[in-house]
Coordinates of C-alpha atoms in Angstrom, one line a residue:
Chain A
M114 CA -0.1 -0.3 -0.5
L115 CA 3.0 2.5 0.6
E116 CA 6.6 2.4 -0.3
V117 CA 8.9 5.0 0.6
E118 CA 12.3 4.6 -1.0
D119 CA 15.7 6.6 0.2
V120 CA 13.5 9.6 0.4
A121 CA 15.7 12.7 1.4
K122 CA 14.7 16.0 2.7
S123 CA 16.4 19.2 4.2
Y124 CA 15.9 22.7 5.3
G125 CA 18.4 24.4 4.1
D126 CA 21.8 23.4 6.2
V127 CA 19.3 21.3 8.9
V128 CA 19.0 17.5 7.4
A129 CA 15.2 16.2 8.3
L130 CA 15.0 12.9 6.6
D131 CA 18.3 11.6 5.4
G132 CA 17.4 8.4 3.2
I133 CA 14.2 7.0 4.4
S134 CA 12.7 3.6 3.1
L135 CA 10.0 1.2 4.3
S136 CA 7.0 -0.3 3.3
L137 CA 3.6 -1.0 4.9
R138 CA 1.2 -4.0 3.4
A139 CA -2.7 -3.2 3.3
G140 CA -4.4 -3.5 7.0
E141 CA -0.7 -3.0 8.7
I142 CA -0.1 0.0 11.1
L143 CA 3.0 1.6 11.6
G144 CA 3.9 3.1 14.4
L145 CA 6.6 6.2 13.8
L146 CA 8.3 6.7 16.9
G147 CA 10.6 9.1 17.7
P148 CA 11.6 12.5 19.7
N149 CA 10.5 15.9 18.5
G150 CA 12.7 17.0 15.1
A151 CA 13.4 13.5 14.2
G152 CA 11.4 14.0 11.1
K153 CA 8.2 11.9 11.8
S154 CA 6.4 14.7 10.9
T155 CA 8.4 15.8 7.8
L156 CA 8.4 11.9 6.4
V157 CA 4.6 12.2 7.0
S158 CA 3.9 15.4 4.9
V159 CA 6.2 14.1 2.3
I160 CA 3.9 10.8 2.0
A161 CA 1.0 13.3 2.1
G162 CA 2.4 15.5 -0.7
L163 CA 2.7 18.5 1.6
L164 CA 6.4 18.4 1.1
Q165 CA 8.5 17.5 -1.8
S166 CA 11.3 15.2 -1.3
D167 CA 14.7 16.1 -2.4
R168 CA 15.3 13.0 -3.2
G169 CA 13.9 9.1 -3.1
R170 CA 10.0 8.6 -4.5
V171 CA 6.9 7.8 -2.3
R172 CA 4.2 5.4 -3.7
V173 CA 1.0 4.8 -2.3
G174 CA -1.4 2.1 -3.7
G175 CA 1.2 2.0 -7.1
H176 CA 0.9 5.5 -7.6
D177 CA 3.8 8.3 -7.4
V178 CA 3.7 11.1 -4.8
A179 CA 5.3 13.3 -6.9
L180 CA 3.9 12.5 -10.5
E181 CA 0.3 11.5 -10.1
P182 CA -0.4 13.6 -6.9
M183 CA -4.3 13.8 -7.5
A184 CA -4.3 9.8 -7.7
V185 CA -2.7 9.7 -4.2
R186 CA -4.9 11.9 -2.5
R187 CA -8.0 10.3 -3.5
M188 CA -6.1 7.3 -1.4
L189 CA -5.5 9.1 1.6
G190 CA -6.7 10.3 4.6
V191 CA -4.2 12.6 6.6
A192 CA -4.8 14.1 10.1
P193 CA -1.7 16.5 10.1
Q194 CA 0.4 17.2 13.6
E195 CA -1.5 20.6 14.4
V196 CA -5.5 20.9 14.5
G197 CA -6.7 22.2 11.2
L198 CA -10.4 23.5 11.6
Y199 CA -12.4 26.5 10.8
A200 CA -13.2 27.6 14.2
Q201 CA -16.2 29.9 13.9
L202 CA -18.0 27.1 12.0
S203 CA -20.0 24.5 13.5
V204 CA -18.8 20.7 13.6
L205 CA -21.1 19.7 11.2
R206 CA -20.2 22.5 9.0
N207 CA -16.6 21.5 9.1
L208 CA -17.4 17.9 8.6
R209 CA -19.4 18.6 5.2
F210 CA -17.2 21.1 3.6
F211 CA -14.2 18.5 4.1
G212 CA -16.3 15.7 3.1
K213 CA -17.6 17.7 -0.4
L214 CA -13.9 18.4 -1.0
A215 CA -13.0 14.7 -0.3
G216 CA -15.2 13.7 -3.2
L217 CA -18.9 13.0 -1.5
S218 CA -22.3 14.2 -2.0
G219 CA -25.6 13.6 -1.4
G220 CA -26.6 10.8 0.4
D221 CA -23.6 9.5 0.7
L222 CA -22.1 12.4 2.6
D223 CA -24.7 12.7 5.1
E224 CA -24.4 8.7 5.6
R225 CA -20.1 9.2 5.9
V226 CA -20.6 12.0 8.1
E227 CA -23.0 10.3 10.1
E228 CA -20.9 7.3 10.9
V229 CA -17.5 9.3 11.3
A230 CA -19.3 11.5 13.6
S231 CA -21.0 8.6 15.6
S232 CA -17.8 6.5 15.9
L233 CA -16.2 9.4 17.6
E234 CA -19.1 10.6 19.6
L235 CA -19.3 13.8 17.5
T236 CA -22.9 13.6 16.6
R237 CA -24.1 15.7 20.1
L238 CA -22.0 18.4 19.0
Y239 CA -22.9 18.8 15.5
D240 CA -24.2 22.4 15.8
R241 CA -21.5 23.6 18.3
R242 CA -18.7 26.0 16.8
A243 CA -15.4 24.6 16.7
N244 CA -13.8 27.0 18.8
E245 CA -16.4 26.1 21.4
L246 CA -15.1 22.6 22.0
S247 CA -12.6 21.4 24.5
G248 CA -9.1 20.2 23.7
G249 CA -10.3 16.2 23.1
E250 CA -13.2 17.5 21.5
K251 CA -11.1 19.1 18.7
R252 CA -8.9 16.7 18.6
R253 CA -11.7 13.8 17.8
L254 CA -13.1 16.5 15.2
H255 CA -9.7 16.9 13.6
T256 CA -9.5 13.0 13.2
A257 CA -12.7 12.5 12.2
V258 CA -12.0 15.2 9.1
A259 CA -9.0 12.5 7.7
L260 CA -11.4 9.8 8.4
L261 CA -14.3 11.3 6.0
P262 CA -12.9 10.2 2.5
G263 CA -12.6 6.4 3.9
A264 CA -9.3 6.0 2.5
P265 CA -7.2 2.7 2.2
L266 CA -4.1 4.6 3.7
L267 CA -4.4 6.9 7.1
L268 CA -1.5 9.1 8.0
L269 CA -1.9 10.1 11.8
D270 CA 0.6 12.7 13.0
E271 CA 0.6 12.6 16.5
P272 CA -3.8 12.2 16.9
T273 CA -3.6 12.1 20.2
A274 CA -1.6 15.0 21.3
G275 CA -3.1 16.6 23.9
A276 CA -6.0 14.6 24.0
D277 CA -7.5 13.6 27.3
V278 CA -7.8 10.0 28.2
H279 CA -11.0 9.4 27.0
T280 CA -10.3 10.9 23.9
R281 CA -7.3 9.0 23.5
T282 CA -9.2 5.5 24.2
K283 CA -11.3 6.3 21.8
L284 CA -8.6 7.0 19.0
L285 CA -6.9 4.0 19.8
D286 CA -9.7 1.8 19.7
L287 CA -11.1 3.2 16.5
V288 CA -7.3 3.2 14.8
G289 CA -7.2 -0.3 15.6
R290 CA -11.0 -1.2 14.5
L291 CA -10.0 0.2 11.0
A292 CA -6.4 -1.5 10.6
S293 CA -8.6 -5.1 11.2
E294 CA -11.0 -3.6 8.6
G295 CA -8.1 -3.4 6.0
T296 CA -7.4 0.4 6.5
T297 CA -3.5 0.9 6.2
I298 CA -2.0 3.3 8.8
C299 CA 0.8 5.3 9.3
Y300 CA 0.6 6.2 13.2
A301 CA 3.5 8.9 14.4
T302 CA 3.4 9.2 18.1
H303 CA 5.5 10.3 21.3
Y304 CA 3.3 7.6 22.9
L305 CA 5.3 4.3 23.2
H306 CA 2.4 2.7 25.1
E307 CA 0.4 3.6 22.5
V308 CA 2.0 1.1 19.7
E309 CA 2.3 -1.2 22.4
T310 CA -1.6 -1.2 22.5
L311 CA -2.3 -0.7 18.5
N312 CA 0.2 -3.8 18.8
A313 CA 1.3 -2.1 15.5
S314 CA 4.8 -2.6 13.7
V315 CA 7.6 -0.1 14.6
A316 CA 10.1 2.7 12.8
V317 CA 12.1 4.0 15.5
V318 CA 13.1 7.4 13.5
E319 CA 16.0 9.2 14.8
R320 CA 17.8 12.5 13.0
G321 CA 15.7 11.8 9.9
R322 CA 17.0 8.3 9.5
I323 CA 14.8 5.0 10.9
I324 CA 17.5 3.2 13.1
A325 CA 15.2 0.2 13.8
R326 CA 12.2 -1.9 12.2
G327 CA 10.7 -4.8 13.2
S328 CA 7.0 -5.8 15.4
V329 CA 7.2 -4.8 19.0
A330 CA 8.2 -8.3 19.8
E331 CA 10.7 -8.3 17.6
L332 CA 12.3 -4.7 19.3
T333 CA 11.4 -5.9 22.8
A334 CA 13.6 -8.8 22.0
R335 CA 16.6 -6.8 21.6
A336 CA 16.2 -5.5 24.9
D337 CA 15.2 -8.6 27.0
E338 CA 16.9 -7.0 30.0
A339 CA 15.2 -4.8 32.6
F340 CA 16.8 -1.5 34.5
I341 CA 16.5 0.0 37.2
E342 CA 16.3 4.3 37.3
I343 CA 17.3 5.5 40.3
A344 CA 17.4 9.6 40.8
M345 CA 19.5 11.3 43.8
D346 CA 19.6 14.4 45.4
G347 CA 22.9 15.5 44.6
P348 CA 25.7 13.5 42.7
V349 CA 25.4 10.1 42.0
P350 CA 27.2 8.1 44.4
A351 CA 31.1 6.3 43.1
V352 CA 29.5 3.0 44.5
L353 CA 26.9 2.9 41.5
A354 CA 29.7 4.0 38.8
S355 CA 30.4 -0.2 37.4
A356 CA 27.1 -0.6 36.9
I357 CA 25.9 2.5 34.9
T358 CA 24.7 2.5 31.5
G359 CA 23.7 6.2 31.3
S360 CA 23.6 9.0 33.4
N361 CA 23.3 12.7 33.8
D362 CA 24.3 14.9 37.1
S363 CA 21.9 13.1 39.3
T364 CA 20.5 9.8 37.2
V365 CA 21.7 6.5 36.9
R366 CA 20.5 3.6 35.0
I367 CA 21.6 0.0 35.6
P368 CA 20.4 -3.2 33.5
A369 CA 19.9 -6.3 35.7
T370 CA 18.0 -9.8 34.4
N371 CA 16.5 -9.8 38.1
P372 CA 15.5 -5.9 38.8
G373 CA 14.7 -6.6 42.9
E374 CA 17.6 -8.6 43.8
T375 CA 19.9 -6.4 42.0
L376 CA 18.1 -3.4 43.9
S377 CA 18.3 -5.1 47.2
G378 CA 22.5 -5.5 46.7
L379 CA 22.8 -2.1 45.5
L380 CA 21.0 -0.4 48.3
G381 CA 23.1 -2.4 50.6
S382 CA 26.1 -1.0 49.4
M383 CA 25.6 2.7 49.1
G384 CA 25.9 3.3 53.2
D385 CA 24.2 6.8 53.8
A386 CA 24.2 7.5 50.7
A387 CA 20.9 5.7 49.8
S388 CA 19.3 8.3 52.2
R389 CA 19.6 11.0 49.3
I390 CA 17.6 8.7 46.7
R391 CA 14.5 10.9 45.5
S392 CA 13.1 8.0 43.2
V393 CA 13.9 4.2 41.8
E394 CA 12.1 2.8 39.0
I395 CA 12.3 -0.4 37.5
V396 CA 11.3 -0.4 33.8
Q397 CA 10.5 -4.2 32.6
P398 CA 11.7 -5.5 29.3
S399 CA 9.4 -3.6 26.7
L400 CA 9.1 -1.2 24.1
E401 CA 10.7 1.6 26.3
T402 CA 13.7 -0.6 27.5
A403 CA 14.5 -1.4 23.4
Y404 CA 13.9 2.4 22.4
L405 CA 16.7 3.5 25.2
A406 CA 18.9 0.3 23.8
L407 CA 18.6 2.1 20.4
T408 CA 19.0 5.4 21.3
G409 CA 20.6 5.9 24.6
R410 CA 17.7 7.8 25.6
R411 CA 13.9 7.0 27.1
F412 CA 10.6 8.5 26.8
D413 CA 9.5 9.6 30.1
S414 CA 5.5 8.6 31.0
G415 CA 4.3 12.0 29.5
G416 CA 6.0 11.3 26.2
E417 CA 8.6 14.0 26.3
E418 CA 12.0 12.6 25.7
E419 CA 14.4 13.0 28.3
E420 CA 18.3 13.1 27.0
D421 CA 21.2 11.9 28.7
R422 CA 24.3 14.8 28.9
Chain L
M214 CA -17.2 16.1 -8.3
T215 CA -16.5 18.4 -10.9
G216 CA -13.8 21.5 -10.4
L217 CA -16.4 24.1 -10.5
R218 CA -18.3 22.2 -7.8
R219 CA -15.1 22.2 -5.5
S220 CA -14.6 25.6 -6.2
L221 CA -17.5 26.5 -5.4
T222 CA -17.7 24.5 -2.1
I223 CA -14.8 26.3 -0.9
A224 CA -16.5 29.7 -1.9
R225 CA -19.3 29.0 -0.1
N226 CA -17.3 27.7 2.9
D227 CA -15.3 31.7 2.8
F228 CA -18.9 33.1 2.3
A229 CA -20.5 31.0 5.7
L230 CA -17.3 32.5 7.7
F231 CA -18.0 35.8 6.0
M232 CA -20.8 36.1 7.5
Q233 CA -20.1 35.2 11.0
E234 CA -18.7 38.6 10.8
P235 CA -19.4 40.9 7.7
I236 CA -18.6 43.8 9.6
A237 CA -15.2 44.6 8.1
V238 CA -16.8 44.8 4.4
I239 CA -20.1 46.4 5.2
V240 CA -17.8 49.9 6.5
L241 CA -16.6 49.7 2.6
V242 CA -20.1 50.6 1.3
V243 CA -21.0 52.6 4.8
M244 CA -17.5 54.5 4.4
P245 CA -17.8 56.5 1.1
L246 CA -21.1 57.1 1.7
L247 CA -20.3 59.2 4.4
V248 CA -17.9 60.5 2.8
M249 CA -19.2 61.2 -0.6
P250 CA -21.8 64.8 1.1
F251 CA -18.6 66.3 1.8
G252 CA -16.4 66.3 -1.7
K253 CA -20.0 67.0 -3.8
P254 CA -19.8 70.4 -3.7
I255 CA -16.5 71.1 -4.3
Y256 CA -16.4 68.3 -7.2
E257 CA -19.9 70.1 -8.7
S258 CA -17.7 73.6 -9.1
A259 CA -14.6 71.5 -10.4
L260 CA -16.5 69.8 -13.3
Q261 CA -18.4 73.1 -14.1
Q262 CA -15.1 75.1 -14.4
D263 CA -14.1 72.1 -16.8
S264 CA -16.7 72.5 -19.3
Y265 CA -19.3 70.3 -17.7
P266 CA -22.3 73.1 -16.6
L267 CA -24.9 70.1 -15.7
A268 CA -22.6 68.3 -13.8
N269 CA -23.8 68.1 -10.0
G270 CA -20.5 66.5 -8.4
A271 CA -22.1 63.2 -8.3
E272 CA -20.1 62.0 -11.4
Q273 CA -16.9 62.6 -9.9
V274 CA -17.8 61.2 -6.0
V275 CA -19.8 58.7 -6.7
P276 CA -17.1 56.5 -8.4
G277 CA -14.6 58.3 -7.1
M278 CA -15.2 56.9 -3.6
A279 CA -17.0 53.7 -4.9
L280 CA -13.2 52.8 -6.6
M281 CA -10.9 53.9 -3.8
F282 CA -12.7 52.2 -0.9
V283 CA -13.6 48.9 -3.1
F284 CA -9.0 48.7 -3.3
F285 CA -9.9 48.0 0.8
M286 CA -10.7 44.7 -0.4
V287 CA -7.3 43.5 -1.2
T288 CA -7.2 43.3 3.0
F289 CA -10.2 40.7 3.3
A290 CA -9.2 38.8 0.6
G291 CA -5.8 38.6 2.0
L292 CA -7.0 37.5 5.5
A293 CA -9.0 35.1 3.2
F294 CA -5.8 33.1 2.4
F295 CA -3.9 33.5 5.1
R296 CA -6.1 32.9 8.0
E297 CA -6.2 29.8 6.3
H298 CA -2.4 29.4 6.9
I299 CA -2.6 30.1 10.6
W300 CA -5.9 28.2 11.0
F301 CA -3.4 25.1 9.1
T302 CA -6.7 24.1 7.3
W303 CA -4.4 25.0 4.3
D304 CA -2.8 21.7 4.2
R305 CA -6.0 19.9 5.1
I306 CA -7.5 21.1 1.9
R307 CA -3.9 20.3 0.2
C308 CA -3.9 16.8 1.5
L309 CA -7.4 16.5 -0.5
P310 CA -8.0 15.6 -4.3
V311 CA -8.3 19.5 -4.9
K312 CA -6.6 21.0 -7.4
P313 CA -4.5 24.3 -7.5
W314 CA -6.7 26.3 -9.9
E315 CA -9.5 24.9 -8.1
I316 CA -8.5 26.6 -4.5
M317 CA -8.0 29.9 -6.4
F318 CA -10.9 29.7 -8.5
G319 CA -12.9 29.0 -5.1
K320 CA -11.0 31.9 -3.1
S321 CA -11.5 34.5 -5.5
A322 CA -15.2 34.0 -6.0
L323 CA -16.3 35.7 -2.9
P324 CA -14.3 38.4 -3.3
F325 CA -14.9 39.0 -6.6
V326 CA -19.1 39.0 -5.9
L327 CA -18.5 41.2 -2.6
I328 CA -16.5 44.0 -5.2
C329 CA -19.5 43.8 -7.3
V330 CA -22.1 44.0 -4.3
Q331 CA -19.9 46.9 -3.1
Q332 CA -19.9 48.6 -6.2
L333 CA -24.0 48.1 -7.1
L334 CA -24.9 49.3 -3.7
L335 CA -22.3 52.3 -3.9
F336 CA -23.5 53.3 -7.4
T337 CA -27.6 52.4 -6.6
I338 CA -27.2 54.4 -3.0
G339 CA -24.9 56.9 -3.8
G340 CA -26.4 57.8 -6.9
F341 CA -30.6 58.0 -5.4
I342 CA -29.1 59.9 -2.4
F343 CA -26.7 62.4 -4.7
D344 CA -28.4 62.4 -7.9
L345 CA -26.4 60.7 -10.0
H346 CA -27.8 61.0 -13.8
I347 CA -26.3 58.6 -16.0
R348 CA -26.3 60.3 -19.1
G349 CA -24.5 57.9 -21.5
S350 CA -25.1 53.8 -21.6
L351 CA -25.9 51.9 -18.2
G352 CA -24.2 49.2 -20.0
A353 CA -20.9 50.9 -20.4
L354 CA -20.9 51.3 -17.2
M355 CA -21.3 47.9 -16.2
V356 CA -18.9 47.0 -18.3
V357 CA -16.4 49.2 -16.8
D358 CA -17.0 48.5 -13.5
L359 CA -17.1 44.5 -14.2
S360 CA -13.7 45.1 -16.1
F361 CA -12.4 47.0 -13.0
A362 CA -14.0 44.1 -10.8
L363 CA -11.9 41.4 -12.8
W364 CA -8.6 43.6 -12.6
L365 CA -9.0 43.8 -8.8
V366 CA -9.3 40.1 -8.3
A367 CA -6.4 39.6 -10.3
F368 CA -4.5 41.9 -8.2
I369 CA -5.4 40.0 -5.2
L370 CA -4.0 37.0 -6.5
A371 CA -1.0 38.8 -7.4
T372 CA -0.6 40.0 -3.9
V373 CA -1.2 37.0 -2.4
A374 CA 0.7 34.7 -4.1
W375 CA 3.7 37.6 -3.9
C376 CA 3.7 38.6 0.0
T377 CA 4.7 36.2 2.6
T378 CA 3.1 38.5 5.3
F379 CA -0.5 39.3 6.1
Q380 CA 1.2 42.5 7.3
Q381 CA 2.7 43.0 3.8
V382 CA -0.5 42.5 2.2
L383 CA -2.2 45.5 4.2
A384 CA 0.8 47.6 3.3
V385 CA -0.1 47.5 -0.3
S386 CA -3.9 47.4 0.4
N387 CA -3.3 50.7 1.9
L388 CA -0.9 52.1 -0.2
G389 CA -2.7 50.6 -3.5
A390 CA -5.9 52.5 -2.4
I391 CA -4.8 55.8 -1.7
V392 CA -2.1 56.1 -4.4
F393 CA -4.1 54.7 -6.9
A394 CA -6.7 56.6 -6.3
S395 CA -4.8 59.8 -5.9
V396 CA -3.0 59.7 -9.3
G397 CA -5.9 58.2 -11.0
G398 CA -8.5 60.8 -10.6
A399 CA -10.7 59.5 -8.1
I400 CA -10.0 61.9 -5.2
T401 CA -9.4 64.9 -7.9
P402 CA -11.2 65.2 -11.4
I403 CA -8.4 63.5 -13.9
S404 CA -8.7 67.3 -15.3
S405 CA -8.0 69.0 -12.0
L406 CA -4.6 66.4 -11.7
P407 CA -1.2 68.2 -11.4
S408 CA 1.1 68.1 -14.4
W409 CA 3.7 65.8 -13.6
A410 CA 0.7 63.3 -13.0
D411 CA -0.2 63.0 -16.5
A412 CA 3.4 60.7 -17.0
V413 CA 1.8 58.3 -13.9
S414 CA -1.8 58.4 -13.9
P415 CA -1.9 56.0 -16.9
A416 CA -0.3 53.3 -14.2
S417 CA -3.5 53.1 -12.3
P418 CA -6.2 50.8 -12.5
S419 CA -8.5 54.3 -11.1
Y420 CA -7.7 56.3 -14.0
W421 CA -8.9 53.8 -16.8
A422 CA -12.1 52.8 -14.6
M423 CA -12.6 56.8 -13.8
R424 CA -11.5 57.4 -18.3
G425 CA -14.5 55.1 -18.7
F426 CA -17.0 56.7 -16.2
N427 CA -16.4 60.1 -17.0
S428 CA -17.3 58.8 -20.7
V429 CA -20.3 57.4 -19.3
L430 CA -21.5 59.9 -16.8
L431 CA -20.3 63.0 -18.0
D432 CA -19.6 62.8 -21.9
G433 CA -23.3 60.4 -22.4
Q434 CA -21.2 58.1 -24.2
A435 CA -22.2 54.0 -25.2
L436 CA -20.0 51.4 -24.8
H437 CA -17.6 52.1 -28.3
A438 CA -16.1 55.0 -26.1
V439 CA -15.1 52.8 -23.2
L440 CA -13.7 49.9 -24.7
L441 CA -10.0 51.5 -24.2
P442 CA -10.3 51.8 -20.6
V443 CA -11.9 48.2 -20.2
G444 CA -9.1 46.6 -22.7
V445 CA -6.6 48.3 -20.7
L446 CA -8.5 47.3 -17.1
L447 CA -8.7 43.5 -18.6
G448 CA -5.4 43.3 -20.4
S449 CA -3.5 44.7 -17.1
G450 CA -5.2 42.1 -15.1
L451 CA -4.7 39.4 -17.0
V452 CA -0.7 40.8 -16.3
F453 CA -1.6 40.4 -12.7
L454 CA -3.0 36.9 -12.9
I455 CA 0.1 35.9 -15.1
L456 CA 2.0 37.1 -12.0
A457 CA 0.2 35.2 -9.8
A458 CA 0.8 32.2 -11.5
V459 CA 4.0 32.4 -11.9
R460 CA 4.7 33.3 -8.3
F461 CA 2.1 31.1 -6.2
R462 CA 3.8 28.4 -3.9
F463 CA 1.4 26.3 -2.7
D464 CA 3.7 24.8 0.0
E465 CA 5.1 27.8 0.9
P466 CA 4.4 29.2 4.2
K467 CA 2.2 32.5 5.1
G468 CA 1.6 34.0 8.3
G469 CA 2.5 37.3 10.2
V470 CA -0.2 38.6 13.1
L471 CA -3.5 38.3 11.5
P472 CA -6.3 41.0 13.1
G473 CA -8.8 39.1 15.4
L474 CA -7.2 35.7 15.2

């Protein structure tokens, strides 16, 4: 359904994409993972035809994005990262406008709007202006617009950014259902657990390159050790130095096959320094440990990346 | 869905947005009507001295103010483009199967209609209040005005294509309204312009529109007498359309601080 071959894109001296290649089969969900500035949104924009790549080729359903843009757009549903809505117009008016431009009309338009709005709990908000919606409702409407064409390839760029728990759950359920019905989905996100929930295949994007590609299970298997993260008030004690895999001035990460046993030993050997422990976290083998192994960095639960110094 | 229907969908959406706050355009009708009575007596004597003994000043003040104030439509139409970038709806539309010309045509439709409506209202209301006599062909008058409306839409497209911030659009709109009206004979009758203006006046669209209006309103002429002004307006409009087509980049970011957004 989607083939990306050696795509490169620079903004002046800044390399956003550096020879990215990937392919997706019908019904596959691809989780595009990476920190801010990794190139995820640029890649989504190139696939959507919003940006021209400097090099390489993108094909959607066999159509070249650069050579057959209209054919490609008929196969795409896109929810860009930024919420794009007419704030002064009603929810229904927004849906009908974008639905019409997507090629729907008459009864088909009515049916499709109703179907999409129902699936995202928007029907009761039809008459409300978009600028009167909550953040989560706006995000649902934004995503609904992308779903209107019923396109075989859906590009969702951080669809749950800033969304409440209810909206996030609703969107993840919907994405899973659409994929099971055959829609191919490219899902750029900050949130590792969303990719795990969706059981998506994963492409880890780092500085414009894909540094890892595979299923969640495949990537997790590459880093099958848990790790213990200890945050200290003040400097890290010397006794932990030998075990450190990543640190900044006050935080250490220690790989551990049996984290409970390792932690018990560490606490005993730290002596008085143990009183300066601010927090201890045991991170079990997961996509997060895989990401750490690949990049030397980890995500926090809020989705913001924490970089080692 | 045909291309024309997609353009109409875009135009209807712009109309719905316009109806949320039509005040900016309503002002473009009210303001000139408020200004007209102040200029009429001056124009009356100026035109009578200029071998039009039956003129009452409305022949200058109505079309002159209509031409000057309609130019501020550049701001309104520019806003309709630039806010799409600020609202992130421009890229949303570009992701859909809509051709660039369909977007441009759709976005041009409402300004064109509003220009025509503004001119119609000013000539009708202004004509009624200030006793404007159309001595020549009404059809010729409409052809001149329609040509100016088409010229202005082409100018708007070129302005939007070349400007990257809304502040630039605002500057073009304000400067254009005053300069074109001044040197084009919309504020002062063409015959009363200083001699140095002879060289620059033909560069102003207002000059050609006023020449056409004068032929109909003062000289009582028919369509044949306005063919040159109409030809110049349509020709220069075509040049601006080409300039717009050459420069327009659909993936170019546009921004600036937009009023009320």
